CSV table of N, CA, C and O in Angstrom, one decimal:
chain,number,residue,atom,x,y,z
A,1,MET,N,111.0,149.1,68.9
A,1,MET,CA,111.2,149.5,70.0
A,1,MET,C,110.6,148.8,71.0
A,1,MET,O,110.9,148.6,72.2
A,2,ALA,N,109.4,148.8,71.3
A,2,ALA,CA,108.5,148.9,72.1
A,2,ALA,C,107.9,147.3,72.7
A,2,ALA,O,107.9,146.6,73.4
A,3,SER,N,108.2,146.3,71.6
A,3,SER,CA,108.1,145.1,71.6
A,3,SER,C,109.8,144.3,72.6
A,3,SER,O,109.7,144.0,73.4
A,4,SER,N,111.2,145.6,72.0
A,4,SER,CA,112.2,145.1,73.3
A,4,SER,C,112.0,145.3,73.6
A,4,SER,O,113.2,144.8,74.7
A,5,THR,N,111.5,146.5,74.2
A,5,THR,CA,111.4,147.0,75.8
A,5,THR,C,110.1,145.4,76.5
A,5,THR,O,110.5,145.1,77.4
A,6,ALA,N,109.0,145.1,76.4
A,6,ALA,CA,108.4,144.3,76.0
A,6,ALA,C,108.7,143.0,77.1
A,6,ALA,O,109.0,142.3,77.6
A,7,THR,N,110.0,142.6,75.6
A,7,THR,CA,110.9,141.6,76.2
A,7,THR,C,111.7,140.8,77.2
A,7,THR,O,111.9,140.6,78.3
A,8,THR,N,112.5,142.5,77.4
A,8,THR,CA,112.9,142.9,78.2
A,8,THR,C,112.7,142.8,79.5
A,8,THR,O,113.3,142.4,80.4
A,9,THR,N,110.9,143.6,79.9
A,9,THR,CA,110.7,142.9,81.0
A,9,THR,C,110.3,141.6,81.6
A,9,THR,O,110.1,141.5,82.1
A,10,THR,N,110.0,141.6,80.3
A,10,THR,CA,109.2,139.8,80.7
A,10,THR,C,110.0,139.1,81.2
A,10,THR,O,110.6,138.6,82.2
A,11,THR,N,111.8,139.0,80.4
A,11,THR,CA,113.0,138.3,81.2
A,11,THR,C,113.2,138.6,81.8
A,11,THR,O,113.6,138.1,83.1
A,12,VAL,N,113.3,140.0,83.0
A,12,VAL,CA,113.4,140.4,83.4
A,12,VAL,C,112.5,139.7,84.9
A,12,VAL,O,112.7,139.9,86.1
A,13,ALA,N,111.6,139.9,84.8
A,13,ALA,CA,110.1,139.5,85.8
A,13,ALA,C,111.0,137.9,85.7
A,13,ALA,O,110.8,137.7,87.5
A,14,ALA,N,111.2,136.9,84.8
A,14,ALA,CA,110.9,135.6,84.8
A,14,ALA,C,112.0,134.8,85.5
A,14,ALA,O,112.4,134.8,86.2
A,15,ALA,N,113.3,135.8,84.9
A,15,ALA,CA,114.5,136.4,86.1
A,15,ALA,C,114.4,136.4,87.8
A,15,ALA,O,114.5,135.3,88.7
A,16,ALA,N,113.4,137.2,87.9
A,16,ALA,CA,113.6,137.6,89.6
A,16,ALA,C,112.9,136.9,90.2
A,16,ALA,O,112.5,135.9,90.7
A,17,ALA,N,111.2,135.6,89.4
A,17,ALA,CA,110.0,134.6,89.9
A,17,ALA,C,111.6,134.0,90.0
A,17,ALA,O,111.0,133.2,90.9
A,18,GLY,N,112.0,133.6,88.9
A,18,GLY,CA,113.1,132.3,88.7
A,18,GLY,C,114.3,132.3,90.9
A,18,GLY,O,114.4,131.8,90.9
A,19,GLY,N,114.8,133.7,90.1
A,19,GLY,CA,115.0,133.7,91.5
A,19,GLY,C,114.3,133.7,92.9
A,19,GLY,O,115.2,133.4,94.2
A,20,LEU,N,113.4,134.0,93.5
A,20,LEU,CA,112.2,134.2,94.1
A,20,LEU,C,111.8,132.7,94.4
A,20,LEU,O,111.8,132.0,95.6
A,21,LEU,N,111.6,131.8,93.2
A,21,LEU,CA,111.9,130.2,94.1
A,21,LEU,C,113.2,129.8,94.3
A,21,LEU,O,112.4,128.7,95.0
A,22,VAL,N,113.8,130.0,94.0
A,22,VAL,CA,115.4,130.1,94.4
A,22,VAL,C,115.3,129.8,95.7
A,22,VAL,O,116.2,128.6,96.7
A,23,VAL,N,115.9,131.6,96.5
A,23,VAL,CA,115.0,132.0,98.4
A,23,VAL,C,114.1,130.5,98.4
A,23,VAL,O,114.6,130.3,99.7
A,24,PHE,N,112.8,130.6,97.5
A,24,PHE,CA,112.1,129.7,98.8
A,24,PHE,C,112.0,128.4,98.9
A,24,PHE,O,112.3,127.9,100.0
A,25,LEU,N,113.3,127.5,97.9
A,25,LEU,CA,113.2,126.5,97.7
A,25,LEU,C,114.6,126.1,98.8
A,25,LEU,O,114.2,125.6,99.9
A,26,LEU,N,115.5,127.4,99.1
A,26,LEU,CA,116.4,127.1,99.8
A,26,LEU,C,115.7,127.3,101.6
A,26,LEU,O,116.1,126.2,102.4
A,27,LEU,N,114.8,128.1,101.5
A,27,LEU,CA,114.4,128.6,102.7
A,27,LEU,C,113.4,126.9,103.2
A,27,LEU,O,113.4,127.0,104.5
A,28,LEU,N,112.7,126.7,102.5
A,28,LEU,CA,112.3,125.7,102.4
A,28,LEU,C,112.7,124.7,103.0
A,28,LEU,O,113.5,123.7,104.1
A,29,ALA,N,114.3,124.2,102.2
A,29,ALA,CA,115.4,123.2,102.7
A,29,ALA,C,115.6,122.4,104.1
A,29,ALA,O,116.5,122.7,104.9
A,30,ALA,N,116.4,124.6,104.7
A,30,ALA,CA,116.7,124.9,105.3
A,30,ALA,C,116.0,124.4,106.6
A,30,ALA,O,116.5,124.3,108.1
A,31,ALA,N,114.3,124.4,106.4
A,31,ALA,CA,114.2,124.3,107.9
A,31,ALA,C,112.8,123.6,107.4
A,31,ALA,O,112.2,123.1,108.7
A,32,ALA,N,113.0,122.0,106.6
A,32,ALA,CA,112.7,120.7,106.7
A,32,ALA,C,113.4,119.5,108.3
A,32,ALA,O,112.6,119.1,108.0
A,33,PRO,N,115.0,120.2,108.1
A,33,PRO,CA,114.5,119.5,109.4
A,33,PRO,C,114.0,119.0,110.6
A,33,PRO,O,113.7,118.8,110.8
A,34,ALA,N,114.3,120.1,111.0
A,34,ALA,CA,112.8,120.5,112.0
A,34,ALA,C,111.1,120.3,111.3
A,34,ALA,O,110.3,120.3,112.5
A,35,ALA,N,111.3,120.8,110.5
A,35,ALA,CA,109.5,119.6,110.0
A,35,ALA,C,109.6,118.4,109.4
A,35,ALA,O,108.6,118.3,110.1
A,36,GLU,N,110.4,117.9,109.5
A,36,GLU,CA,110.1,116.7,109.3
A,36,GLU,C,109.9,115.5,110.7
A,36,GLU,O,109.1,114.7,110.6
A,37,ALA,N,110.3,116.1,111.9
A,37,ALA,CA,110.0,115.3,112.9
A,37,ALA,C,108.4,114.8,113.2
A,37,ALA,O,107.8,115.5,113.5
A,38,VAL,N,108.0,114.1,113.2
A,38,VAL,CA,106.5,113.8,113.7
A,38,VAL,C,106.4,112.9,114.7
A,38,VAL,O,107.4,111.5,115.0
A,39,CYS,N,106.0,112.7,115.9
A,39,CYS,CA,105.8,112.3,117.2
A,39,CYS,C,107.7,111.5,117.9
A,39,CYS,O,107.4,110.8,118.2
A,40,ASN,N,108.1,112.8,117.7
A,40,ASN,CA,109.5,112.4,117.6
A,40,ASN,C,110.0,111.6,117.1
A,40,ASN,O,111.2,110.9,117.0
A,41,MET,N,109.8,111.4,115.5
A,41,MET,CA,110.7,110.2,114.7
A,41,MET,C,110.8,111.6,113.5
A,41,MET,O,109.7,111.8,112.9
A,42,SER,N,112.7,111.2,112.9
A,42,SER,CA,112.7,112.2,111.9
A,42,SER,C,112.5,110.4,111.0
A,42,SER,O,111.6,110.0,110.9
A,43,ASN,N,112.4,112.1,109.3
A,43,ASN,CA,112.3,110.4,108.9
A,43,ASN,C,112.6,109.5,108.2
A,43,ASN,O,112.7,108.6,107.8
A,44,GLU,N,113.9,110.1,108.7
A,44,GLU,CA,115.3,108.5,108.8
A,44,GLU,C,114.7,108.0,109.7
A,44,GLU,O,114.9,105.8,109.4
A,45,GLN,N,114.4,108.0,110.9
A,45,GLN,CA,114.3,106.9,111.8
A,45,GLN,C,112.8,105.8,111.3
A,45,GLN,O,112.3,104.7,111.3
A,46,PHE,N,111.7,106.8,111.2
A,46,PHE,CA,110.0,106.5,109.8
A,46,PHE,C,110.9,105.3,108.7
A,46,PHE,O,110.9,103.6,108.6
A,47,MET,N,111.9,105.9,107.4
A,47,MET,CA,112.5,104.8,106.9
A,47,MET,C,113.3,103.9,107.6
A,47,MET,O,113.2,102.5,106.7
A,48,SER,N,114.0,104.2,108.7
A,48,SER,CA,113.8,102.8,108.9
A,48,SER,C,112.7,101.3,109.8
A,48,SER,O,113.6,100.0,109.8
A,49,CYS,N,112.1,101.9,109.5
A,49,CYS,CA,111.1,101.2,110.0
A,49,CYS,C,109.9,101.0,109.0
A,49,CYS,O,109.3,99.9,108.5
A,50,GLN,N,109.9,101.5,107.5
A,50,GLN,CA,109.0,101.2,106.5
A,50,GLN,C,109.7,99.7,105.8
A,50,GLN,O,108.4,99.0,105.6
A,51,PRO,N,110.6,98.7,105.7
A,51,PRO,CA,110.4,97.5,105.5
A,51,PRO,C,109.6,96.9,106.4
A,51,PRO,O,109.5,95.4,105.9
A,52,ALA,N,109.7,96.4,108.0
A,52,ALA,CA,108.9,95.9,108.7
A,52,ALA,C,107.5,96.3,109.0
A,52,ALA,O,107.1,95.0,108.8
A,53,ALA,N,106.7,97.0,107.8
A,53,ALA,CA,105.6,97.5,108.0
A,53,ALA,C,105.2,97.7,106.7
A,53,ALA,O,103.7,97.9,106.6
A,54,ALA,N,105.9,97.3,105.3
A,54,ALA,CA,105.7,97.9,104.8
A,54,ALA,C,104.4,96.9,104.1
A,54,ALA,O,104.4,95.8,104.4
A,55,LYS,N,103.5,97.1,103.4
A,55,LYS,CA,102.2,95.7,102.2
A,55,LYS,C,103.0,95.0,101.2
A,55,LYS,O,104.0,95.9,100.6
A,56,THR,N,103.2,94.2,101.9
A,56,THR,CA,103.4,92.8,100.6
A,56,THR,C,102.9,91.8,101.2
A,56,THR,O,102.6,90.9,102.1
A,57,THR,N,103.2,90.5,99.9
A,57,THR,CA,102.3,89.7,99.8
A,57,THR,C,103.0,88.1,100.4
A,57,THR,O,103.0,87.3,101.4
A,58,GLY,N,105.0,88.4,101.1
A,58,GLY,CA,105.4,87.8,102.1
A,58,GLY,C,105.2,88.5,103.1
A,58,GLY,O,104.7,89.3,103.7
A,59,PRO,N,106.2,87.3,104.2
A,59,PRO,CA,106.0,87.4,105.9
A,59,PRO,C,106.5,88.7,105.8
A,59,PRO,O,107.7,89.3,105.4
A,60,ALA,N,106.1,89.6,107.0
A,60,ALA,CA,107.0,91.0,107.3
A,60,ALA,C,108.1,90.6,107.7
A,60,ALA,O,108.4,89.5,108.8
A,61,ALA,N,109.1,91.6,107.8
A,61,ALA,CA,110.7,91.7,107.9
A,61,ALA,C,110.3,92.0,109.3
A,61,ALA,O,109.5,92.7,109.9
A,62,ASP,N,111.5,91.5,109.7
A,62,ASP,CA,111.8,92.0,111.7
A,62,ASP,C,112.5,93.8,111.7
A,62,ASP,O,112.4,94.0,110.9
A,63,PRO,N,111.6,94.1,112.3
A,63,PRO,CA,112.2,95.3,112.6
A,63,PRO,C,113.4,95.2,112.6
A,63,PRO,O,114.3,94.4,114.0
A,64,THR,N,114.4,96.3,112.2
A,64,THR,CA,115.8,96.5,112.7
A,64,THR,C,116.2,97.4,114.0
A,64,THR,O,115.6,97.6,115.0
A,65,ALA,N,117.2,97.2,114.7
A,65,ALA,CA,117.6,97.4,115.1
A,65,ALA,C,117.2,99.3,115.6
A,65,ALA,O,117.3,99.7,116.3
A,66,ALA,N,117.9,99.9,114.4
A,66,ALA,CA,117.5,101.7,113.9
A,66,ALA,C,115.9,101.7,114.3
A,66,ALA,O,116.1,103.0,114.9
A,67,CYS,N,115.2,100.5,113.8
A,67,CYS,CA,113.9,101.3,114.3
A,67,CYS,C,113.1,100.5,115.2
A,67,CYS,O,112.9,101.6,115.7
A,68,CYS,N,114.0,99.8,116.5
A,68,CYS,CA,113.4,99.7,117.6
A,68,CYS,C,113.8,101.0,118.6
A,68,CYS,O,113.7,100.8,118.7
A,69,ASP,N,115.6,101.4,118.0
A,69,ASP,CA,116.3,102.9,118.3
A,69,ASP,C,114.7,103.5,118.6
A,69,ASP,O,114.9,104.8,119.3
A,70,ALA,N,114.8,104.0,116.9
A,70,ALA,CA,113.5,104.8,116.7
A,70,ALA,C,112.2,105.1,118.0
A,70,ALA,O,111.6,105.9,117.7
A,71,LEU,N,111.7,104.0,117.5
A,71,LEU,CA,110.4,103.6,118.6
A,71,LEU,C,110.7,104.3,120.2
A,71,LEU,O,109.9,104.1,120.8
A,72,ARG,N,111.5,103.7,120.3
A,72,ARG,CA,112.1,104.0,121.3
A,72,ARG,C,111.9,104.9,122.4
A,72,ARG,O,111.8,105.8,123.1
A,73,GLY,N,112.6,106.2,121.3
A,73,GLY,CA,112.6,107.7,121.5
A,73,GLY,C,110.9,108.2,121.4
A,73,GLY,O,111.2,109.4,121.4
A,74,ALA,N,110.3,107.8,120.3
A,74,ALA,CA,108.9,108.0,119.8
A,74,ALA,C,107.6,108.0,120.9
A,74,ALA,O,107.6,107.3,122.0
A,75,ASP,N,107.1,108.7,120.8
A,75,ASP,CA,105.6,109.1,121.0
A,75,ASP,C,104.8,107.8,120.8
A,75,ASP,O,103.5,108.7,119.8
A,76,LEU,N,105.0,107.0,121.2
A,76,LEU,CA,103.4,105.7,120.8
A,76,LEU,C,102.1,106.3,120.6
A,76,LEU,O,102.1,105.8,120.1
A,77,THR,N,102.1,107.2,121.4
A,77,THR,CA,100.1,107.4,121.5
A,77,THR,C,99.8,108.8,121.0
A,77,THR,O,99.1,108.7,119.5
A,78,CYS,N,101.0,109.2,120.3
A,78,CYS,CA,100.8,109.6,119.0
A,78,CYS,C,101.1,109.5,117.2
A,78,CYS,O,99.9,109.5,116.3
A,79,LEU,N,101.8,108.0,117.6
A,79,LEU,CA,101.6,107.4,116.5
A,79,LEU,C,100.2,106.3,115.9
A,79,LEU,O,100.5,106.1,114.9
A,80,CYS,N,99.7,105.9,117.2
A,80,CYS,CA,98.6,105.2,117.0
A,80,CYS,C,97.1,106.9,116.7
A,80,CYS,O,96.9,105.5,115.8
A,81,ARG,N,97.8,107.5,116.8
A,81,ARG,CA,96.8,108.1,116.1
A,81,ARG,C,96.9,108.5,114.6
A,81,ARG,O,96.1,108.8,114.0
A,82,TYR,N,97.6,108.2,113.7
A,82,TYR,CA,98.1,108.0,112.6
A,82,TYR,C,97.6,106.4,112.0
A,82,TYR,O,97.7,106.1,110.5
A,83,LYS,N,97.1,105.2,112.9
A,83,LYS,CA,96.4,104.2,112.6
A,83,LYS,C,96.0,104.3,110.6
A,83,LYS,O,96.4,103.1,110.3
A,84,ASP,N,94.7,104.8,111.5
A,84,ASP,CA,94.0,104.9,109.9
A,84,ASP,C,94.0,105.7,109.4
A,84,ASP,O,93.5,106.2,108.5
A,85,SER,N,95.3,106.6,109.0
A,85,SER,CA,94.9,107.7,108.3
A,85,SER,C,95.5,107.2,106.7
A,85,SER,O,96.1,106.0,106.2
A,86,PRO,N,95.3,108.1,105.9
A,86,PRO,CA,95.3,107.6,104.4
A,86,PRO,C,96.7,107.3,104.0
A,86,PRO,O,97.0,106.8,102.8
A,87,TRP,N,97.3,108.1,104.5
A,87,TRP,CA,99.1,108.9,104.5
A,87,TRP,C,99.8,106.9,104.3
A,87,TRP,O,100.7,107.2,103.9
A,88,MET,N,99.3,105.9,105.4
A,88,MET,CA,99.4,104.9,105.5
A,88,MET,C,100.0,104.4,103.7
A,88,MET,O,100.6,103.6,103.8
A,89,GLY,N,98.7,104.5,103.5
A,89,GLY,CA,98.7,103.6,101.8
A,89,GLY,C,99.8,104.5,101.0
A,89,GLY,O,100.1,103.8,100.0
A,90,VAL,N,99.6,105.6,100.6
A,90,VAL,CA,100.6,106.8,100.3
A,90,VAL,C,102.1,105.9,100.1
A,90,VAL,O,102.9,105.8,99.5
A,91,TYR,N,102.4,105.6,101.7
A,91,TYR,CA,104.0,105.4,101.9
A,91,TYR,C,104.2,103.8,102.1
A,91,TYR,O,105.1,103.3,102.6
A,92,ASN,N,102.9,102.7,101.4
A,92,ASN,CA,102.9,101.2,101.2
A,92,ASN,C,103.1,100.7,102.9
A,92,ASN,O,104.0,99.7,102.7
A,93,ILE,N,102.1,101.5,103.7
A,93,ILE,CA,102.7,100.4,105.2
A,93,ILE,C,101.1,100.1,105.3
A,93,ILE,O,100.1,100.5,105.4
A,94,ASP,N,101.1,99.0,105.8
A,94,ASP,CA,100.6,98.5,106.4
A,94,ASP,C,100.0,98.3,107.7
A,94,ASP,O,101.0,97.7,108.2
A,95,PRO,N,99.0,98.8,108.0
A,95,PRO,CA,98.7,99.2,108.9
A,95,PRO,C,98.1,98.9,110.5
A,95,PRO,O,99.6,98.6,111.7
A,96,GLN,N,98.0,97.2,110.3
A,96,GLN,CA,98.6,96.5,111.0
A,96,GLN,C,100.1,96.2,111.3
A,96,GLN,O,100.5,95.6,112.1
A,97,ARG,N,101.1,95.9,110.0
A,97,ARG,CA,102.3,95.4,110.4
A,97,ARG,C,102.7,97.0,111.4
A,97,ARG,O,104.0,96.3,112.0
A,98,ALA,N,102.6,97.5,111.1
A,98,ALA,CA,103.3,99.2,111.6
A,98,ALA,C,102.3,98.8,113.2
A,98,ALA,O,103.5,99.2,114.1
A,99,MET,N,101.6,99.0,113.9
A,99,MET,CA,101.1,98.8,115.2
A,99,MET,C,101.3,97.3,115.3
A,99,MET,O,102.0,97.3,116.7
A,100,GLU,N,102.5,97.0,115.3
A,100,GLU,CA,103.2,95.0,115.7
A,100,GLU,C,104.6,95.3,115.7
A,100,GLU,O,105.1,94.7,116.6
A,101,LEU,N,104.7,96.5,115.3
A,101,LEU,CA,106.0,96.4,115.5
A,101,LEU,C,107.0,97.3,117.2
A,101,LEU,O,107.5,96.3,117.0
A,102,PRO,N,106.0,97.7,117.7
A,102,PRO,CA,106.7,98.0,119.3
A,102,PRO,C,106.5,97.0,119.7
A,102,PRO,O,107.2,96.8,120.7
A,103,THR,N,105.2,96.4,119.7
A,103,THR,CA,105.8,94.5,120.5
A,103,THR,C,107.0,93.8,120.1
A,103,THR,O,107.2,93.4,120.7
A,104,LYS,N,107.1,93.4,118.6
A,104,LYS,CA,108.3,93.4,118.3
A,104,LYS,C,109.7,93.8,118.7
A,104,LYS,O,110.6,92.8,119.4
A,105,CYS,N,109.5,95.1,119.4
A,105,CYS,CA,110.7,95.6,119.8
A,105,CYS,C,110.3,95.5,121.4
A,105,CYS,O,111.6,96.3,122.0
A,106,GLY,N,109.9,94.7,122.0
A,106,GLY,CA,109.4,94.3,123.5
A,106,GLY,C,109.3,95.9,124.3
A,106,GLY,O,109.3,96.3,125.2
A,107,LEU,N,108.7,97.0,123.4
A,107,LEU,CA,107.6,97.8,123.7
A,107,LEU,C,106.2,98.0,124.0
A,107,LEU,O,105.5,96.5,123.8
A,108,ALA,N,106.1,98.4,125.2
A,108,ALA,CA,104.2,97.7,125.8
A,108,ALA,C,103.7,99.6,124.9
A,108,ALA,O,103.7,100.1,124.4
A,109,MET,N,102.5,98.9,124.3
A,109,MET,CA,101.9,100.1,123.2
A,109,MET,C,100.9,100.3,124.2
A,109,MET,O,100.6,99.6,125.0
A,110,PRO,N,101.2,101.4,124.5
A,110,PRO,CA,99.4,102.6,125.2
A,110,PRO,C,98.2,101.9,124.7
A,110,PRO,O,98.5,101.5,124.0
A,111,PRO,N,97.5,102.3,126.2
A,111,PRO,CA,96.4,101.6,126.4
A,111,PRO,C,95.9,102.2,124.7
A,111,PRO,O,95.8,103.2,124.6
A,112,ASN,N,94.2,101.3,124.8
A,112,ASN,CA,93.7,102.3,123.6
A,112,ASN,C,94.0,102.3,122.3
A,112,ASN,O,93.5,103.4,121.2
A,113,CYS,N,95.1,101.6,121.7
A,113,CYS,CA,95.8,101.8,120.4
A,113,CYS,C,95.3,101.3,119.5
A,113,CYS,O,95.3,100.0,119.9
């Protein structure tokens, strides 16, 4: 009887932990849209610029209209702070190509960027 009670207790505890994980993930998903904005750009806006800033052996792609629109609304001074970030490599971004995007979109780069 003791092993049956222990098994039931373990099953209930596992179900409760699983339920808490689901609640946590739902809360995280609900908060994600607010959390993903960096320097006034959403994840979707960053992704619109990724092909033009990607590390490749070929020539850089021109930024899309969506990318340029995103950069027009972005805080470029804030983005400059990320140019030496290790995250650039994680997301397959060439920092030099990324820094060229505002100029290609007809925007002035902030001083000391």
